[in-house]
Short mmCIF file of C-alpha atoms in Angstrom, two decimals:
data_model
loop_
_atom_site.label_atom_id
_atom_site.label_comp_id
_atom_site.label_asym_id
_atom_site.label_seq_id
_atom_site.Cartn_x
_atom_site.Cartn_y
_atom_site.Cartn_z
CA MET A 1 77.36 100.16 87.79
CA PRO A 2 78.06 103.81 88.55
CA PHE A 3 80.89 104.79 90.87
CA ALA A 4 82.84 107.88 91.81
CA TYR A 5 86.14 108.80 93.36
CA THR A 6 87.99 111.94 94.38
CA ASP A 7 91.64 112.89 94.50
CA ARG A 8 91.66 111.62 98.08
CA GLU A 9 91.18 108.03 96.89
CA VAL A 10 93.89 108.52 94.27
CA MET A 11 96.42 109.72 96.87
CA LEU A 12 95.42 107.13 99.47
CA TYR A 13 96.01 104.35 96.91
CA ALA A 14 99.43 105.77 96.03
CA LEU A 15 100.41 105.81 99.72
CA GLY A 16 99.04 102.27 99.98
CA ILE A 17 101.51 101.04 97.35
CA GLY A 18 104.36 102.86 99.08
CA LEU A 19 104.77 106.00 97.00
CA GLY A 20 105.90 109.23 98.69
CA GLN A 21 107.87 107.70 101.55
CA ASP A 22 110.42 110.43 100.86
CA PRO A 23 108.09 113.43 100.67
CA LEU A 24 110.82 115.58 99.07
CA ASP A 25 111.28 113.20 96.11
CA PRO A 26 110.06 115.30 93.16
CA ASN A 27 109.28 112.17 91.14
CA GLU A 28 106.96 110.64 93.72
CA LEU A 29 105.36 113.68 95.36
CA PRO A 30 102.99 114.30 92.40
CA PHE A 31 101.33 110.94 93.11
CA VAL A 32 100.52 111.80 96.73
CA TYR A 33 99.82 115.57 96.67
CA GLU A 34 96.94 117.12 94.77
CA LYS A 35 98.96 119.82 92.99
CA ASN A 36 99.33 118.49 89.40
CA LEU A 37 98.24 115.10 90.70
CA LYS A 38 99.25 112.01 88.73
CA VAL A 39 97.17 108.83 88.90
CA VAL A 40 98.95 105.48 89.13
CA PRO A 41 97.27 103.46 86.35
CA THR A 42 96.77 100.44 88.61
CA PHE A 43 94.50 102.63 90.77
CA ALA A 44 91.88 101.28 88.35
CA THR A 45 91.94 98.00 90.30
CA VAL A 46 90.54 99.69 93.42
CA ALA A 47 88.59 102.59 91.88
CA THR A 48 85.39 100.57 91.53
CA PHE A 49 85.17 99.31 95.11
CA ASN A 50 82.20 101.56 95.81
CA ALA A 51 80.43 100.70 92.54
CA ARG A 52 76.84 99.58 93.14
CA PRO A 53 74.08 98.60 90.71
CA ALA A 54 72.23 101.63 89.36
CA PRO A 55 68.67 102.08 90.69
CA GLY A 56 66.36 99.81 88.71
CA ALA A 57 69.17 97.70 87.27
CA ALA A 58 68.68 93.97 86.90
CA PRO A 59 70.06 92.09 89.91
CA ARG A 60 73.53 90.62 89.51
CA GLN A 61 73.65 86.89 89.02
CA GLY A 62 75.60 85.19 91.78
CA LEU A 63 78.23 82.52 91.29
CA ALA A 64 77.41 79.21 92.97
CA MET A 65 80.98 78.44 93.93
CA ASN A 66 83.04 77.74 97.02
CA PHE A 67 84.47 81.16 97.79
CA ALA A 68 86.69 79.78 100.57
CA LEU A 69 88.74 77.94 97.94
CA PHE A 70 88.77 80.80 95.43
CA LEU A 71 92.10 82.45 94.52
CA HIS A 72 92.77 85.59 92.53
CA GLY A 73 95.13 84.16 89.93
CA GLU A 74 95.77 86.82 87.32
CA GLN A 75 95.14 90.52 86.86
CA ARG A 76 95.16 92.35 83.55
CA LEU A 77 94.79 96.03 82.79
CA THR A 78 94.62 97.74 79.41
CA ILE A 79 94.61 101.54 79.50
CA HIS A 80 92.76 103.35 76.70
CA LYS A 81 93.03 106.86 78.11
CA PRO A 82 94.57 108.18 81.36
CA LEU A 83 92.44 107.97 84.49
CA PRO A 84 91.26 111.40 85.65
CA VAL A 85 92.13 112.58 89.17
CA SER A 86 88.45 112.41 90.14
CA GLY A 87 85.16 111.73 88.47
CA GLN A 88 81.92 109.88 88.12
CA MET A 89 82.14 106.81 85.95
CA THR A 90 80.60 103.46 85.21
CA THR A 91 81.97 99.95 85.23
CA GLU A 92 80.44 97.10 83.26
CA SER A 93 81.52 93.56 84.05
CA GLN A 94 81.18 90.47 81.98
CA MET A 95 82.04 86.80 82.28
CA LEU A 96 84.33 85.81 79.42
CA GLY A 97 84.60 82.12 80.14
CA VAL A 98 84.64 79.33 82.72
CA TYR A 99 87.07 76.48 82.11
CA ASP A 100 87.14 73.07 83.71
CA LYS A 101 90.48 71.67 84.83
CA GLY A 102 88.90 68.66 86.51
CA ALA A 103 87.64 67.95 90.01
CA ALA A 104 91.16 67.76 91.43
CA LYS A 105 92.34 71.10 90.05
CA GLY A 106 89.21 73.24 89.89
CA ALA A 107 87.67 75.74 87.53
CA ILE A 108 89.17 78.81 85.90
CA ILE A 109 86.93 81.85 85.76
CA VAL A 110 87.79 84.71 83.40
CA GLN A 111 86.08 88.06 83.85
CA GLN A 112 86.42 91.50 82.35
CA SER A 113 85.27 94.99 83.34
CA VAL A 114 85.28 98.14 81.25
CA ILE A 115 85.46 101.52 83.00
CA ARG A 116 83.90 104.39 81.06
CA ASP A 117 83.72 108.11 81.74
CA LYS A 118 80.54 110.17 81.51
CA SER A 119 80.97 110.66 77.76
CA GLY A 120 80.92 106.89 77.34
CA ASP A 121 84.59 106.68 76.33
CA ALA A 122 86.35 103.57 77.60
CA ILE A 123 89.12 104.54 80.01
CA CYS A 124 90.44 101.09 80.75
CA THR A 125 89.64 97.41 80.62
CA LEU A 126 90.32 95.26 83.66
CA GLY A 127 90.62 91.52 83.32
CA ASN A 128 91.01 88.91 85.98
CA THR A 129 91.35 85.19 86.22
CA GLY A 130 90.20 83.32 89.27
CA PHE A 131 90.97 79.78 90.31
CA ALA A 132 87.90 78.19 91.87
CA ARG A 133 89.75 75.27 93.38
CA GLY A 134 86.64 73.59 94.74
CA ASP A 135 84.54 73.76 91.60
CA GLY A 136 86.22 71.68 88.88
CA GLY A 137 84.68 68.67 87.18
CA PHE A 138 81.48 70.36 86.01
CA GLY A 139 81.98 69.18 82.41
CA GLY A 140 83.00 72.46 80.77
CA PRO A 141 85.71 73.08 78.20
CA ALA A 142 89.26 72.68 79.51
CA ASP A 143 90.97 75.21 77.28
CA GLY A 144 90.46 78.81 76.31
CA ALA A 145 91.72 80.87 79.26
CA PRO A 146 94.33 83.54 78.38
CA GLU A 147 97.83 82.12 78.01
CA PRO A 148 100.43 83.52 80.44
CA HIS A 149 102.93 85.96 78.96
CA PRO A 150 106.28 84.18 78.32
CA ILE A 151 109.29 85.64 80.13
CA PRO A 152 112.55 85.85 78.11
CA THR A 153 115.11 83.16 78.93
CA ARG A 154 118.04 85.62 78.96
CA PRO A 155 119.12 87.27 82.22
CA HIS A 156 116.94 90.25 83.17
CA ASP A 157 117.97 93.69 81.91
CA THR A 158 117.50 95.55 85.19
CA GLU A 159 115.82 95.31 88.58
CA VAL A 160 114.30 97.56 91.24
CA ALA A 161 114.03 96.70 94.96
CA LEU A 162 111.00 98.15 96.74
CA PRO A 163 110.85 97.70 100.53
CA THR A 164 107.36 97.42 101.97
CA ARG A 165 106.39 98.45 105.49
CA LYS A 166 104.96 96.23 108.16
CA ASP A 167 101.76 98.29 108.08
CA GLN A 168 101.55 98.42 104.27
CA ALA A 169 98.39 96.29 104.15
CA LEU A 170 96.69 98.46 106.81
CA ILE A 171 97.06 101.54 104.63
CA TYR A 172 96.35 99.73 101.36
CA ARG A 173 93.12 98.15 102.63
CA LEU A 174 91.53 101.57 103.19
CA SER A 175 91.36 101.71 99.37
CA GLY A 176 88.58 99.15 99.62
CA ASP A 177 89.67 95.53 99.99
CA ARG A 178 89.01 94.81 103.66
CA ASN A 179 89.49 91.05 103.52
CA PRO A 180 90.66 90.33 107.11
CA LEU A 181 93.32 87.97 105.75
CA HIS A 182 95.34 91.18 105.36
CA SER A 183 94.79 92.61 108.84
CA ASP A 184 93.63 89.99 111.31
CA PRO A 185 96.31 87.73 112.82
CA ASP A 186 93.69 85.12 113.79
CA VAL A 187 92.22 84.95 110.29
CA ALA A 188 95.72 84.65 108.83
CA LYS A 189 96.49 81.68 111.11
CA ILE A 190 93.28 79.91 110.07
CA ALA A 191 94.43 80.32 106.47
CA ASN A 192 97.82 78.81 107.40
CA PHE A 193 99.84 82.00 107.14
CA PRO A 194 102.06 83.03 110.09
CA VAL A 195 100.91 86.66 109.83
CA PRO A 196 98.44 88.65 107.68
CA ILE A 197 99.60 88.77 104.06
CA LEU A 198 99.89 91.72 101.70
CA HIS A 199 97.09 92.07 99.14
CA GLY A 200 98.12 90.60 95.77
CA LEU A 201 96.94 93.80 94.14
CA CYS A 202 99.18 95.80 96.48
CA THR A 203 102.16 93.79 95.20
CA TYR A 204 100.77 94.44 91.70
CA GLY A 205 100.85 98.19 92.44
CA HIS A 206 104.45 97.95 93.64
CA CYS A 207 105.39 96.29 90.34
CA CYS A 208 103.69 99.14 88.51
CA ARG A 209 105.87 101.60 90.45
CA ALA A 210 108.94 99.70 89.23
CA ILE A 211 107.83 99.99 85.57
CA LEU A 212 106.84 103.67 85.94
CA GLN A 213 110.20 104.67 87.40
CA THR A 214 112.31 102.47 85.11
CA TYR A 215 110.64 102.81 81.72
CA CYS A 216 108.08 105.67 81.89
CA ASP A 217 109.99 108.52 83.58
CA PHE A 218 107.11 108.54 86.14
CA ASP A 219 104.61 109.50 83.40
CA PRO A 220 101.48 107.35 83.88
CA ALA A 221 100.25 108.24 80.37
CA ARG A 222 103.04 106.10 78.90
CA LEU A 223 101.78 102.87 80.42
CA ARG A 224 99.29 101.10 78.16
CA ALA A 225 98.96 97.61 79.62
CA PHE A 226 99.89 95.82 82.83
CA ASP A 227 99.24 92.10 83.28
CA VAL A 228 100.47 89.64 85.91
CA ARG A 229 100.00 86.18 87.33
CA PHE A 230 100.11 85.90 91.13
CA SER A 231 102.19 83.03 92.42
CA SER A 232 102.80 83.57 96.15
CA PRO A 233 102.00 86.15 98.82
CA VAL A 234 104.27 88.85 100.21
CA TYR A 235 104.44 89.44 103.97
CA PRO A 236 104.27 93.13 104.89
CA GLY A 237 107.77 94.39 105.66
CA GLU A 238 109.46 92.30 102.98
CA THR A 239 111.28 93.76 99.99
CA ILE A 240 109.77 93.22 96.54
CA VAL A 241 112.45 92.91 93.84
CA VAL A 242 111.07 93.49 90.35
CA ARG A 243 113.16 92.05 87.51
CA MET A 244 112.52 93.49 84.06
CA TRP A 245 113.26 92.70 80.42
CA LYS A 246 112.62 95.21 77.63
CA ASP A 247 111.83 94.17 74.06
CA GLY A 248 110.55 97.10 72.06
CA ASP A 249 107.43 98.47 73.76
CA THR A 250 106.93 95.30 75.77
CA ILE A 251 108.36 94.98 79.26
CA SER A 252 108.38 91.49 80.70
CA PHE A 253 108.73 91.27 84.48
CA GLU A 254 108.72 89.03 87.52
CA ALA A 255 108.79 89.90 91.21
CA ASN A 256 110.66 88.11 93.98
CA VAL A 257 110.67 88.54 97.73
CA LYS A 258 114.26 89.33 98.63
CA GLU A 259 114.12 87.90 102.17
CA ARG A 260 112.83 84.47 101.12
CA ASN A 261 113.90 84.35 97.43
CA ILE A 262 110.39 83.37 96.40
CA THR A 263 108.70 84.41 93.17
CA VAL A 264 105.51 86.30 93.96
CA ILE A 265 104.60 87.64 90.50
CA LYS A 266 105.15 85.64 87.32
CA ASN A 267 104.51 86.23 83.64
CA GLY A 268 104.36 90.01 84.05
CA ARG A 269 103.76 92.01 80.89
CA ALA A 270 103.68 95.78 80.57
CA VAL A 271 103.31 97.81 77.38
CA VAL A 272 104.89 101.24 77.45
CA GLN A 273 104.76 104.00 74.87
CA GLY A 274 107.68 106.19 73.78
CA MET B 1 76.48 122.22 110.54
CA PRO B 2 75.83 118.53 109.80
CA PHE B 3 78.67 116.16 109.04
CA ALA B 4 79.27 112.45 108.81
CA TYR B 5 82.12 110.00 108.94
CA THR B 6 82.66 106.28 108.57
CA ASP B 7 85.09 103.84 110.13
CA ARG B 8 87.39 104.53 107.19
CA GLU B 9 87.98 108.09 108.44
CA VAL B 10 88.56 106.79 111.98
CA MET B 11 91.23 104.32 110.81
CA LEU B 12 92.85 106.75 108.38
CA TYR B 13 93.26 109.27 111.21
CA ALA B 14 94.83 106.63 113.46
CA LEU B 15 97.35 105.73 110.75
CA GLY B 16 97.97 109.46 110.27
CA ILE B 17 99.09 109.81 113.89
CA GLY B 18 101.31 106.74 113.56
CA LEU B 19 99.24 104.00 115.19
CA GLY B 20 99.53 100.43 113.89
CA GLN B 21 103.09 100.59 112.57
CA ASP B 22 103.50 97.15 114.09
CA PRO B 23 100.34 95.49 112.77
CA LEU B 24 100.71 92.59 115.22
CA ASP B 25 100.64 94.87 118.28
CA PRO B 26 97.38 93.86 120.00
CA ASN B 27 97.16 97.23 121.73
CA GLU B 28 97.32 99.31 118.57
CA LEU B 29 95.58 97.08 116.01
CA PRO B 30 92.06 97.90 117.33
CA PHE B 31 92.61 101.53 116.30
CA VAL B 32 93.38 100.68 112.67
CA TYR B 33 91.20 97.63 111.94
CA GLU B 34 87.42 97.72 112.00
CA LYS B 35 86.92 94.63 114.19
CA ASN B 36 86.04 96.08 117.64
CA LEU B 37 87.29 99.43 116.38
CA LYS B 38 88.44 102.00 118.94
CA VAL B 39 88.31 105.72 118.18
CA VAL B 40 91.22 107.91 119.26
CA PRO B 41 89.46 110.77 121.08
CA THR B 42 91.50 113.44 119.24
CA PHE B 43 89.87 112.20 116.02
CA ALA B 44 87.28 114.83 116.99
CA THR B 45 89.70 117.51 115.74
CA VAL B 46 89.42 116.23 112.14
CA ALA B 47 85.95 114.68 112.18
CA THR B 48 84.21 117.90 111.17
CA PHE B 49 86.33 118.70 108.11
CA ASN B 50 83.45 117.91 105.78
CA ALA B 51 80.88 119.84 107.87
CA ARG B 52 78.91 122.29 105.73
CA PRO B 53 76.07 124.67 106.62
CA ALA B 54 72.71 122.91 106.51
CA PRO B 55 70.43 123.89 103.59
CA GLY B 56 68.69 127.16 104.45
CA ALA B 57 71.06 128.01 107.32
CA ALA B 58 72.09 131.62 107.83
CA PRO B 59 75.41 132.37 106.11
CA ARG B 60 78.48 132.25 108.33
CA GLN B 61 79.96 135.57 109.26
CA GLY B 62 83.52 135.93 108.06
CA LEU B 63 86.44 137.23 110.09
CA ALA B 64 88.08 140.36 108.65
CA MET B 65 91.59 139.38 109.66
CA ASN B 66 94.96 138.74 108.05
CA PHE B 67 94.95 134.96 107.68
CA ALA B 68 98.60 134.91 106.50
CA LEU B 69 99.65 135.97 110.02
CA PHE B 70 97.23 133.69 111.85
CA LEU B 71 98.59 130.87 114.03
CA HIS B 72 96.82 127.99 115.70
CA GLY B 73 97.92 128.55 119.29
CA GLU B 74 95.99 126.20 121.52
CA GLN B 75 93.69 123.22 121.17
CA ARG B 76 91.30 121.97 123.81
CA LEU B 77 89.06 118.93 123.84
CA THR B 78 86.56 117.86 126.47
CA ILE B 79 84.95 114.46 125.94
CA HIS B 80 81.41 113.99 127.23
CA LYS B 81 80.78 110.57 125.73
CA PRO B 82 82.97 108.36 123.50
CA LEU B 83 82.95 109.07 119.78
CA PRO B 84 81.13 106.37 117.83
CA VAL B 85 83.00 104.52 115.04
CA SER B 86 80.75 106.16 112.45
CA GLY B 87 77.73 108.38 112.36
CA GLN B 88 75.90 111.48 111.32
CA MET B 89 76.34 114.40 113.68
CA THR B 90 76.27 118.15 113.96
CA THR B 91 78.82 120.71 115.01
CA GLU B 92 77.93 124.14 116.32
CA SER B 93 80.66 126.76 116.59
CA GLN B 94 80.73 129.91 118.62
CA MET B 95 83.14 132.78 119.21
CA LEU B 96 83.89 133.02 122.93
CA GLY B 97 86.04 136.12 122.87
CA VAL B 98 88.54 138.29 121.01
CA TYR B 99 91.32 139.84 123.08
CA ASP B 100 93.62 142.70 122.13
CA LYS B 101 97.31 142.37 122.95
CA GLY B 102 98.20 145.55 121.09
CA ALA B 103 99.25 146.34 117.53
CA ALA B 104 102.70 144.82 118.01
CA LYS B 105 101.49 141.49 119.40
CA GLY B 106 98.11 140.93 117.78
CA ALA B 107 94.71 139.63 118.76
CA ILE B 108 93.74 136.41 120.52
CA ILE B 109 90.66 134.67 119.17
CA VAL B 110 88.94 132.03 121.28
CA GLN B 111 86.40 129.72 119.66
CA GLN B 112 84.45 126.66 120.70
CA SER B 113 82.56 123.92 118.86
CA VAL B 114 80.19 121.35 120.29
CA ILE B 115 79.71 118.04 118.46
CA ARG B 116 76.33 116.39 119.04
CA ASP B 117 74.93 113.06 117.92
CA LYS B 118 71.51 112.61 116.32
CA SER B 119 69.80 112.44 119.71
CA GLY B 120 71.18 115.89 120.51
CA ASP B 121 73.57 114.62 123.18
CA ALA B 122 76.88 116.47 123.32
CA ILE B 123 79.73 114.10 122.45
CA CYS B 124 82.59 116.54 122.89
CA THR B 125 83.49 120.19 123.07
CA LEU B 126 86.43 121.46 121.01
CA GLY B 127 88.11 124.71 121.91
CA ASN B 128 90.82 126.56 120.09
CA THR B 129 92.80 129.72 120.54
CA GLY B 130 94.22 131.53 117.55
CA PHE B 131 96.84 134.24 117.46
CA ALA B 132 95.95 136.83 114.81
CA ARG B 133 99.37 138.47 114.77
CA GLY B 134 98.38 141.17 112.29
CA ASP B 135 95.19 142.29 113.98
CA GLY B 136 96.02 143.74 117.39
CA GLY B 137 95.32 147.29 118.47
CA PHE B 138 91.60 147.30 117.71
CA GLY B 139 90.72 148.55 121.18
CA GLY B 140 89.29 145.37 122.70
CA PRO B 141 89.85 143.94 126.18
CA ALA B 142 93.35 142.60 126.82
CA ASP B 143 92.49 139.88 129.29
CA GLY B 144 90.08 136.97 129.45
CA ALA B 145 91.55 134.24 127.25
CA PRO B 146 91.95 130.83 128.96
CA GLU B 147 95.04 130.62 131.14
CA PRO B 148 97.59 127.96 130.14
CA HIS B 149 97.74 124.86 132.33
CA PRO B 150 100.74 125.05 134.71
CA ILE B 151 103.29 122.23 134.45
CA PRO B 152 104.68 120.88 137.76
CA THR B 153 108.17 122.07 138.61
CA ARG B 154 109.35 118.61 139.71
CA PRO B 155 111.04 116.26 137.21
CA HIS B 156 108.56 114.44 134.98
CA ASP B 157 107.26 111.07 136.15
CA THR B 158 107.68 109.23 132.86
CA GLU B 159 108.17 109.75 129.14
CA VAL B 160 107.34 108.09 125.82
CA ALA B 161 109.32 108.53 122.58
CA LEU B 162 107.25 108.34 119.40
CA PRO B 163 109.16 108.35 116.11
CA THR B 164 107.34 109.95 113.19
CA ARG B 165 107.87 109.03 109.56
CA LYS B 166 109.04 111.32 106.81
CA ASP B 167 105.68 110.87 105.07
CA GLN B 168 103.61 111.30 108.26
CA ALA B 169 102.07 114.59 107.08
CA LEU B 170 101.14 113.08 103.70
CA ILE B 171 99.03 110.42 105.38
CA TYR B 172 97.68 112.74 108.07
CA ARG B 173 96.53 115.40 105.59
CA LEU B 174 94.11 112.96 103.94
CA SER B 175 92.08 113.36 107.13
CA GLY B 176 91.17 116.83 105.90
CA ASP B 177 93.76 119.55 106.52
CA ARG B 178 95.34 120.03 103.11
CA ASN B 179 97.27 123.20 103.92
CA PRO B 180 100.21 122.92 101.46
CA LEU B 181 102.59 124.02 104.21
CA HIS B 182 102.55 120.34 105.16
CA SER B 183 103.21 118.86 101.71
CA ASP B 184 104.67 121.42 99.31
CA PRO B 185 108.42 122.10 99.59
CA ASP B 186 108.03 125.45 97.79
CA VAL B 187 105.28 126.67 100.11
CA ALA B 188 107.36 125.59 103.12
CA LYS B 189 110.34 127.64 101.89
CA ILE B 190 108.16 130.73 101.43
CA ALA B 191 107.10 130.31 105.07
CA ASN B 192 110.78 130.06 106.09
CA PHE B 193 110.80 126.36 106.91
CA PRO B 194 113.47 124.14 105.32
CA VAL B 195 110.91 121.42 104.55
CA PRO B 196 107.15 120.97 104.96
CA ILE B 197 106.22 120.78 108.64
CA LEU B 198 104.00 118.32 110.47
CA HIS B 199 100.49 119.52 111.29
CA GLY B 200 100.27 120.79 114.87
CA LEU B 201 97.18 118.64 115.33
CA CYS B 202 99.15 115.61 114.15
CA THR B 203 101.66 116.26 116.94
CA TYR B 204 98.63 116.68 119.22
CA GLY B 205 97.43 113.23 118.16
CA HIS B 206 100.85 111.73 118.92
CA CYS B 207 100.68 113.20 122.43
CA CYS B 208 97.27 111.59 122.85
CA ARG B 209 98.80 108.23 121.93
CA ALA B 210 101.35 108.74 124.72
CA ILE B 211 98.61 109.38 127.29
CA LEU B 212 96.46 106.49 126.04
CA GLN B 213 99.28 103.97 126.32
CA THR B 214 100.73 105.28 129.58
CA TYR B 215 97.66 106.11 131.66
CA CYS B 216 94.56 104.67 129.91
CA ASP B 217 95.61 101.10 129.04
CA PHE B 218 94.65 102.01 125.43
CA ASP B 219 91.02 102.55 126.46
CA PRO B 220 89.78 105.77 124.80
CA ALA B 221 86.76 105.93 127.14
CA ARG B 222 89.08 106.80 130.03
CA LEU B 223 90.26 110.06 128.47
CA ARG B 224 88.03 112.99 129.44
CA ALA B 225 90.00 116.09 128.42
CA PHE B 226 93.04 116.89 126.32
CA ASP B 227 94.38 120.45 126.05
CA VAL B 228 97.67 121.81 124.66
CA ARG B 229 99.49 124.93 123.63
CA PHE B 230 101.54 124.68 120.42
CA SER B 231 104.99 126.19 120.64
CA SER B 232 107.05 125.01 117.67
CA PRO B 233 106.61 122.72 114.65
CA VAL B 234 107.86 119.15 114.23
CA TYR B 235 109.55 118.11 111.00
CA PRO B 236 108.27 114.78 109.68
CA GLY B 237 110.76 112.04 110.54
CA GLU B 238 111.64 113.49 113.94
CA THR B 239 110.94 111.76 117.24
CA ILE B 240 108.35 113.29 119.56
CA VAL B 241 109.20 112.74 123.23
CA VAL B 242 106.20 113.23 125.52
CA ARG B 243 107.04 113.95 129.17
CA MET B 244 104.24 113.35 131.66
CA TRP B 245 103.37 114.17 135.28
CA LYS B 246 100.45 112.51 137.06
CA ASP B 247 98.57 114.23 139.91
CA GLY B 248 95.34 112.40 140.64
CA ASP B 249 93.21 112.32 137.51
CA THR B 250 95.18 115.14 135.91
CA ILE B 251 98.11 114.39 133.63
CA SER B 252 100.34 117.33 132.81
CA PHE B 253 102.54 116.93 129.74
CA GLU B 254 104.97 118.57 127.37
CA ALA B 255 106.45 117.34 124.09
CA ASN B 256 109.98 117.79 122.83
CA VAL B 257 111.64 116.96 119.54
CA LYS B 258 114.47 114.58 120.39
CA GLU B 259 116.69 115.49 117.44
CA ARG B 260 116.68 119.25 118.13
CA ASN B 261 115.76 119.34 121.84
CA ILE B 262 113.01 121.86 121.17
CA THR B 263 109.70 122.05 123.02
CA VAL B 264 106.85 121.64 120.55
CA ILE B 265 103.90 121.25 122.94
CA LYS B 266 103.62 123.19 126.20
CA ASN B 267 101.09 123.36 129.01
CA GLY B 268 99.56 120.01 128.13
CA ARG B 269 96.70 118.83 130.32
CA ALA B 270 94.84 115.54 130.11
CA VAL B 271 92.15 114.29 132.45
CA VAL B 272 91.89 110.52 132.76
CA GLN B 273 89.35 108.42 134.58
CA GLY B 274 90.09 105.37 136.67
#
């Protein structure tokens, strides 16, 4: 599916994950101002929101599942070359596997998308794992989904605290994910949350900020992979504390909400270069 | 010139003028969330940023003036019917007059644009006055520019304090006005400002919020006109205090920066209905 974005989408995403709150910070300004613009690698997770099937393409096959019980469980990103600040690209998605954890637990759905530039070069590969809680017991294989990245048992090496704003989800959602669970108080209550929750991928972007500032000197080109498992939602206004462990080029990380001491991101794995 | 916008632009503008900072506020949420979306009338001042001459249109005539010494002096807006939440429209601009205040003071340039919907109905009329400080003494008429609205001499009836954020200009500029004076610390210094300044039209939008909440019960359809004169810039992070006087349907207003006690908007005039 073809899609396009401009530097406006790149900057809007960066503001959505809380970059540039101090507009005089020389490390963050390049992510939110078009002069020598830097692209946060996790922008890839929202870049394809306006992707549509090319004219004449075969129709997409739907998934006959209960979407109301579907959860975004894991997000993976492998970066092959830096994302440009704007461009026309394609994304090609593929189902890697569907695993059956039984009627009580549900099904695990593993998908992958590859983003390519006009020359056909792969820019990045996005992977995600969904938990279709209402669709287990269909008789498929139980095992085969990606194993979660193990976190070291030693105390973490360092941590970064990133406050979010109460309106963080309202800015973030303009990057494409308009699920009303993140904006509508009534929808949030129906889903048993006291208030609208932050997008999991917005928390994911905050974690990427922590890795960029701690281990990449704010150079997006040094980040090569960024994988997480979502474990609990953040409420807008809370502080996300990212705990990190470095072993060679691999950074392991977790994220906690400071105000409630709840783990929101588990099994985080980043690969950094240099 | 044709142009178009979607609800995304409408919501991004509202966030840019600071609406929705409390996402549970039932008065402000409808401006930043697409369910029953309300359009801030001053959105009209940014809606046409992507307007381009229609194919085959006569080329625009340029102005042979010194743009480095040009200042946006006044903004006027008359609303004929409420702006839709999205649409394809046209804008037609016209020079109303150029007045000569002498070589020492400069020239005053008065322009007007009318925005029309597809049916040809006028939605609103935008007026602006520019001060071309380097272009006086050309021998034109001295008088004829619109007179500023007089502010009552009695104490103001009420006031509203609206804090801005340090990154207010970074969000606002994604609505179209990317003048680096509002984002680039180096450009700000060259222009003799300690830091990048807020867009005058962002301050204008904040004043509109004050009128909407004080005299319109947050109903944009009740605002019929909104005119100001700019007198000094706001620095992002400062608090804009809007002082208001009501006389029938006419609201007079001024805006001050709380931290420096400086008037930033003078001769404000709003017309409200009901």
